[in-house]
Amino acid sequence: MRTIAAVFKALSDETRLSMLGLLLREGELCVCDFVEVLGITQSKASRHLRYLVNAGLLQDRREAVWVHFRITETPGVVQRHVLDSLRPFLPGQVSPALLSALNAWRKSKTQGATPCCESDAPGARRATRAAVTSA
Protein backbone atom coordinates (compact mmCIF):
# COMPACT_ATOMS: atom_id res chain seq x y z
CA MET A 1 0.00 0.00 0.00
CA ARG A 2 2.91 2.36 0.74
CA THR A 3 4.17 2.10 -2.87
CA ILE A 4 0.80 2.99 -4.32
CA ALA A 5 0.51 5.97 -1.97
CA ALA A 6 4.01 7.17 -2.89
CA VAL A 7 3.24 7.01 -6.61
CA PHE A 8 -0.03 8.91 -6.29
CA LYS A 9 1.53 11.49 -3.96
CA ALA A 10 4.23 12.05 -6.58
CA LEU A 11 1.52 12.61 -9.19
CA SER A 12 -0.50 14.98 -7.02
CA ASP A 13 1.52 18.06 -7.99
CA GLU A 14 1.02 20.02 -11.21
CA THR A 15 4.74 20.76 -11.62
CA ARG A 16 5.61 17.08 -11.31
CA LEU A 17 2.87 16.16 -13.79
CA SER A 18 4.29 18.72 -16.23
CA MET A 19 7.75 17.25 -15.77
CA LEU A 20 6.45 13.74 -16.32
CA GLY A 21 4.50 14.85 -19.40
CA LEU A 22 7.60 16.49 -20.85
CA LEU A 23 9.66 13.36 -20.21
CA LEU A 24 7.03 11.07 -21.73
CA ARG A 25 7.07 13.34 -24.77
CA GLU A 26 10.79 14.13 -25.07
CA GLY A 27 12.52 11.06 -23.62
CA GLU A 28 15.28 12.62 -21.51
CA LEU A 29 15.80 16.12 -20.14
CA CYS A 30 18.41 17.80 -17.97
CA VAL A 31 17.63 19.64 -14.76
CA CYS A 32 18.59 22.85 -16.58
CA ASP A 33 15.84 22.18 -19.13
CA PHE A 34 13.19 22.06 -16.39
CA VAL A 35 14.60 25.16 -14.70
CA GLU A 36 14.40 27.17 -17.90
CA VAL A 37 11.12 25.83 -19.28
CA LEU A 38 9.13 25.76 -16.04
CA GLY A 39 10.64 28.98 -14.68
CA ILE A 40 11.57 27.41 -11.34
CA THR A 41 14.80 27.35 -9.36
CA GLN A 42 17.29 24.54 -9.71
CA SER A 43 16.68 23.41 -6.15
CA LYS A 44 12.93 23.29 -6.70
CA ALA A 45 13.34 21.35 -9.95
CA SER A 46 15.70 18.89 -8.27
CA ARG A 47 13.32 18.40 -5.35
CA HIS A 48 10.36 17.66 -7.64
CA LEU A 49 12.43 15.31 -9.81
CA ARG A 50 13.80 13.49 -6.76
CA TYR A 51 10.20 12.96 -5.61
CA LEU A 52 9.43 11.24 -8.93
CA VAL A 53 12.63 9.16 -8.71
CA ASN A 54 11.82 8.07 -5.16
CA ALA A 55 8.34 7.02 -6.32
CA GLY A 56 10.01 4.76 -8.90
CA LEU A 57 8.76 6.69 -11.94
CA LEU A 58 12.04 8.23 -13.12
CA GLN A 59 15.70 7.39 -13.20
CA ASP A 60 18.64 9.73 -13.49
CA ARG A 61 21.98 9.81 -15.22
CA ARG A 62 24.83 12.05 -14.13
CA GLU A 63 27.10 13.78 -16.61
CA ALA A 64 29.72 15.91 -14.85
CA VAL A 65 27.69 18.24 -12.61
CA TRP A 66 24.51 17.82 -14.66
CA VAL A 67 21.74 15.32 -14.02
CA HIS A 68 19.51 14.04 -16.81
CA PHE A 69 16.17 12.37 -16.12
CA ARG A 70 14.05 9.90 -18.04
CA ILE A 71 11.17 7.51 -17.41
CA THR A 72 12.47 4.48 -15.54
CA GLU A 73 13.41 1.55 -17.74
CA THR A 74 12.55 -1.01 -15.06
CA PRO A 75 9.39 0.15 -13.30
CA GLY A 76 7.78 -1.86 -10.55
CA VAL A 77 4.34 -3.35 -11.14
CA VAL A 78 2.48 -0.33 -9.76
CA GLN A 79 4.68 2.17 -11.58
CA ARG A 80 4.38 0.27 -14.86
CA HIS A 81 0.57 0.29 -14.69
CA VAL A 82 0.45 3.98 -13.80
CA LEU A 83 2.91 4.93 -16.55
CA ASP A 84 1.01 2.80 -19.07
CA SER A 85 -2.17 4.64 -18.07
CA LEU A 86 -0.57 8.08 -18.38
CA ARG A 87 1.41 7.48 -21.58
CA PRO A 88 -1.53 7.85 -24.04
CA PHE A 89 -2.73 11.24 -22.81
CA LEU A 90 -0.31 13.04 -20.45
CA PRO A 91 2.17 14.16 -23.16
CA GLY A 92 -0.75 15.79 -24.99
CA GLN A 93 -1.60 17.76 -21.86
CA VAL A 94 1.72 19.61 -21.90
CA SER A 95 0.88 23.20 -22.77
CA PRO A 96 1.97 24.63 -26.10
CA ALA A 97 3.71 27.42 -24.15
CA LEU A 98 5.94 24.87 -22.37
CA LEU A 99 6.77 23.14 -25.65
CA SER A 100 7.57 26.47 -27.27
CA ALA A 101 9.79 27.43 -24.33
CA LEU A 102 11.58 24.07 -24.54
CA ASN A 103 12.21 24.48 -28.27
CA ALA A 104 13.54 28.02 -27.78
CA TRP A 105 15.76 26.86 -24.91
CA ARG A 106 17.16 23.97 -26.94
CA LYS A 107 17.89 26.33 -29.82
CA SER A 108 19.78 28.71 -27.53
CA LYS A 109 21.77 25.78 -26.11
CA THR A 110 22.81 24.51 -29.54
CA GLN A 111 23.86 28.02 -30.55
CA GLY A 112 26.04 28.29 -27.44
CA ALA A 113 24.09 31.26 -26.12
CA THR A 114 23.80 29.83 -22.63
CA PRO A 115 26.06 27.82 -20.34
CA CYS A 116 24.47 24.48 -19.62
CA CYS A 117 24.87 20.78 -19.97
CA GLU A 118 26.04 19.22 -23.18
CA SER A 119 23.79 20.53 -25.92
CA ASP A 120 21.91 18.44 -28.43
CA ALA A 121 24.51 19.31 -31.06
CA PRO A 122 26.95 16.42 -31.55
CA GLY A 123 30.26 17.10 -29.86
CA ALA A 124 29.26 20.54 -28.59
CA ARG A 125 30.34 20.96 -24.97
CA ARG A 126 28.96 23.75 -22.87
CA ALA A 127 30.51 25.34 -19.83
CA THR A 128 29.24 23.92 -16.59
CA ARG A 129 27.96 25.75 -13.56
CA ALA A 130 29.26 24.79 -10.14
CA ALA A 131 27.18 22.37 -8.10
CA VAL A 132 24.02 22.43 -10.17
CA THR A 133 22.87 19.06 -8.93
CA SER A 134 21.53 18.93 -5.46
CA ALA A 135 19.32 16.11 -6.73
CSV table of C-alpha atoms in Angstrom, one decimal:
chain,number,residue,atom,x,y,z
A,1,MET,CA,0.0,0.0,0.0
A,2,ARG,CA,2.9,2.4,0.7
A,3,THR,CA,4.2,2.1,-2.9
A,4,ILE,CA,0.8,3.0,-4.3
A,5,ALA,CA,0.5,6.0,-2.0
A,6,ALA,CA,4.0,7.2,-2.9
A,7,VAL,CA,3.2,7.0,-6.6
A,8,PHE,CA,0.0,8.9,-6.3
A,9,LYS,CA,1.5,11.5,-4.0
A,10,ALA,CA,4.2,12.0,-6.6
A,11,LEU,CA,1.5,12.6,-9.2
A,12,SER,CA,-0.5,15.0,-7.0
A,13,ASP,CA,1.5,18.1,-8.0
A,14,GLU,CA,1.0,20.0,-11.2
A,15,THR,CA,4.7,20.8,-11.6
A,16,ARG,CA,5.6,17.1,-11.3
A,17,LEU,CA,2.9,16.2,-13.8
A,18,SER,CA,4.3,18.7,-16.2
A,19,MET,CA,7.8,17.2,-15.8
A,20,LEU,CA,6.5,13.7,-16.3
A,21,GLY,CA,4.5,14.9,-19.4
A,22,LEU,CA,7.6,16.5,-20.9
A,23,LEU,CA,9.7,13.4,-20.2
A,24,LEU,CA,7.0,11.1,-21.7
A,25,ARG,CA,7.1,13.3,-24.8
A,26,GLU,CA,10.8,14.1,-25.1
A,27,GLY,CA,12.5,11.1,-23.6
A,28,GLU,CA,15.3,12.6,-21.5
A,29,LEU,CA,15.8,16.1,-20.1
A,30,CYS,CA,18.4,17.8,-18.0
A,31,VAL,CA,17.6,19.6,-14.8
A,32,CYS,CA,18.6,22.9,-16.6
A,33,ASP,CA,15.8,22.2,-19.1
A,34,PHE,CA,13.2,22.1,-16.4
A,35,VAL,CA,14.6,25.2,-14.7
A,36,GLU,CA,14.4,27.2,-17.9
A,37,VAL,CA,11.1,25.8,-19.3
A,38,LEU,CA,9.1,25.8,-16.0
A,39,GLY,CA,10.6,29.0,-14.7
A,40,ILE,CA,11.6,27.4,-11.3
A,41,THR,CA,14.8,27.3,-9.4
A,42,GLN,CA,17.3,24.5,-9.7
A,43,SER,CA,16.7,23.4,-6.1
A,44,LYS,CA,12.9,23.3,-6.7
A,45,ALA,CA,13.3,21.3,-10.0
A,46,SER,CA,15.7,18.9,-8.3
A,47,ARG,CA,13.3,18.4,-5.3
A,48,HIS,CA,10.4,17.7,-7.6
A,49,LEU,CA,12.4,15.3,-9.8
A,50,ARG,CA,13.8,13.5,-6.8
A,51,TYR,CA,10.2,13.0,-5.6
A,52,LEU,CA,9.4,11.2,-8.9
A,53,VAL,CA,12.6,9.2,-8.7
A,54,ASN,CA,11.8,8.1,-5.2
A,55,ALA,CA,8.3,7.0,-6.3
A,56,GLY,CA,10.0,4.8,-8.9
A,57,LEU,CA,8.8,6.7,-11.9
A,58,LEU,CA,12.0,8.2,-13.1
A,59,GLN,CA,15.7,7.4,-13.2
A,60,ASP,CA,18.6,9.7,-13.5
A,61,ARG,CA,22.0,9.8,-15.2
A,62,ARG,CA,24.8,12.1,-14.1
A,63,GLU,CA,27.1,13.8,-16.6
A,64,ALA,CA,29.7,15.9,-14.9
A,65,VAL,CA,27.7,18.2,-12.6
A,66,TRP,CA,24.5,17.8,-14.7
A,67,VAL,CA,21.7,15.3,-14.0
A,68,HIS,CA,19.5,14.0,-16.8
A,69,PHE,CA,16.2,12.4,-16.1
A,70,ARG,CA,14.1,9.9,-18.0
A,71,ILE,CA,11.2,7.5,-17.4
A,72,THR,CA,12.5,4.5,-15.5
A,73,GLU,CA,13.4,1.6,-17.7
A,74,THR,CA,12.5,-1.0,-15.1
A,75,PRO,CA,9.4,0.1,-13.3
A,76,GLY,CA,7.8,-1.9,-10.6
A,77,VAL,CA,4.3,-3.3,-11.1
A,78,VAL,CA,2.5,-0.3,-9.8
A,79,GLN,CA,4.7,2.2,-11.6
A,80,ARG,CA,4.4,0.3,-14.9
A,81,HIS,CA,0.6,0.3,-14.7
A,82,VAL,CA,0.5,4.0,-13.8
A,83,LEU,CA,2.9,4.9,-16.6
A,84,ASP,CA,1.0,2.8,-19.1
A,85,SER,CA,-2.2,4.6,-18.1
A,86,LEU,CA,-0.6,8.1,-18.4
A,87,ARG,CA,1.4,7.5,-21.6
A,88,PRO,CA,-1.5,7.8,-24.0
A,89,PHE,CA,-2.7,11.2,-22.8
A,90,LEU,CA,-0.3,13.0,-20.5
A,91,PRO,CA,2.2,14.2,-23.2
A,92,GLY,CA,-0.8,15.8,-25.0
A,93,GLN,CA,-1.6,17.8,-21.9
A,94,VAL,CA,1.7,19.6,-21.9
A,95,SER,CA,0.9,23.2,-22.8
A,96,PRO,CA,2.0,24.6,-26.1
A,97,ALA,CA,3.7,27.4,-24.1
A,98,LEU,CA,5.9,24.9,-22.4
A,99,LEU,CA,6.8,23.1,-25.6
A,100,SER,CA,7.6,26.5,-27.3
A,101,ALA,CA,9.8,27.4,-24.3
A,102,LEU,CA,11.6,24.1,-24.5
A,103,ASN,CA,12.2,24.5,-28.3
A,104,ALA,CA,13.5,28.0,-27.8
A,105,TRP,CA,15.8,26.9,-24.9
A,106,ARG,CA,17.2,24.0,-26.9
A,107,LYS,CA,17.9,26.3,-29.8
A,108,SER,CA,19.8,28.7,-27.5
A,109,LYS,CA,21.8,25.8,-26.1
A,110,THR,CA,22.8,24.5,-29.5
A,111,GLN,CA,23.9,28.0,-30.5
A,112,GLY,CA,26.0,28.3,-27.4
A,113,ALA,CA,24.1,31.3,-26.1
A,114,THR,CA,23.8,29.8,-22.6
A,115,PRO,CA,26.1,27.8,-20.3
A,116,CYS,CA,24.5,24.5,-19.6
A,117,CYS,CA,24.9,20.8,-20.0
A,118,GLU,CA,26.0,19.2,-23.2
A,119,SER,CA,23.8,20.5,-25.9
A,120,ASP,CA,21.9,18.4,-28.4
A,121,ALA,CA,24.5,19.3,-31.1
A,122,PRO,CA,26.9,16.4,-31.5
A,123,GLY,CA,30.3,17.1,-29.9
A,124,ALA,CA,29.3,20.5,-28.6
A,125,ARG,CA,30.3,21.0,-25.0
A,126,ARG,CA,29.0,23.7,-22.9
A,127,ALA,CA,30.5,25.3,-19.8
A,128,THR,CA,29.2,23.9,-16.6
A,129,ARG,CA,28.0,25.7,-13.6
A,130,ALA,CA,29.3,24.8,-10.1
A,131,ALA,CA,27.2,22.4,-8.1
A,132,VAL,CA,24.0,22.4,-10.2
A,133,THR,CA,22.9,19.1,-8.9
A,134,SER,CA,21.5,18.9,-5.5
A,135,ALA,CA,19.3,16.1,-6.7
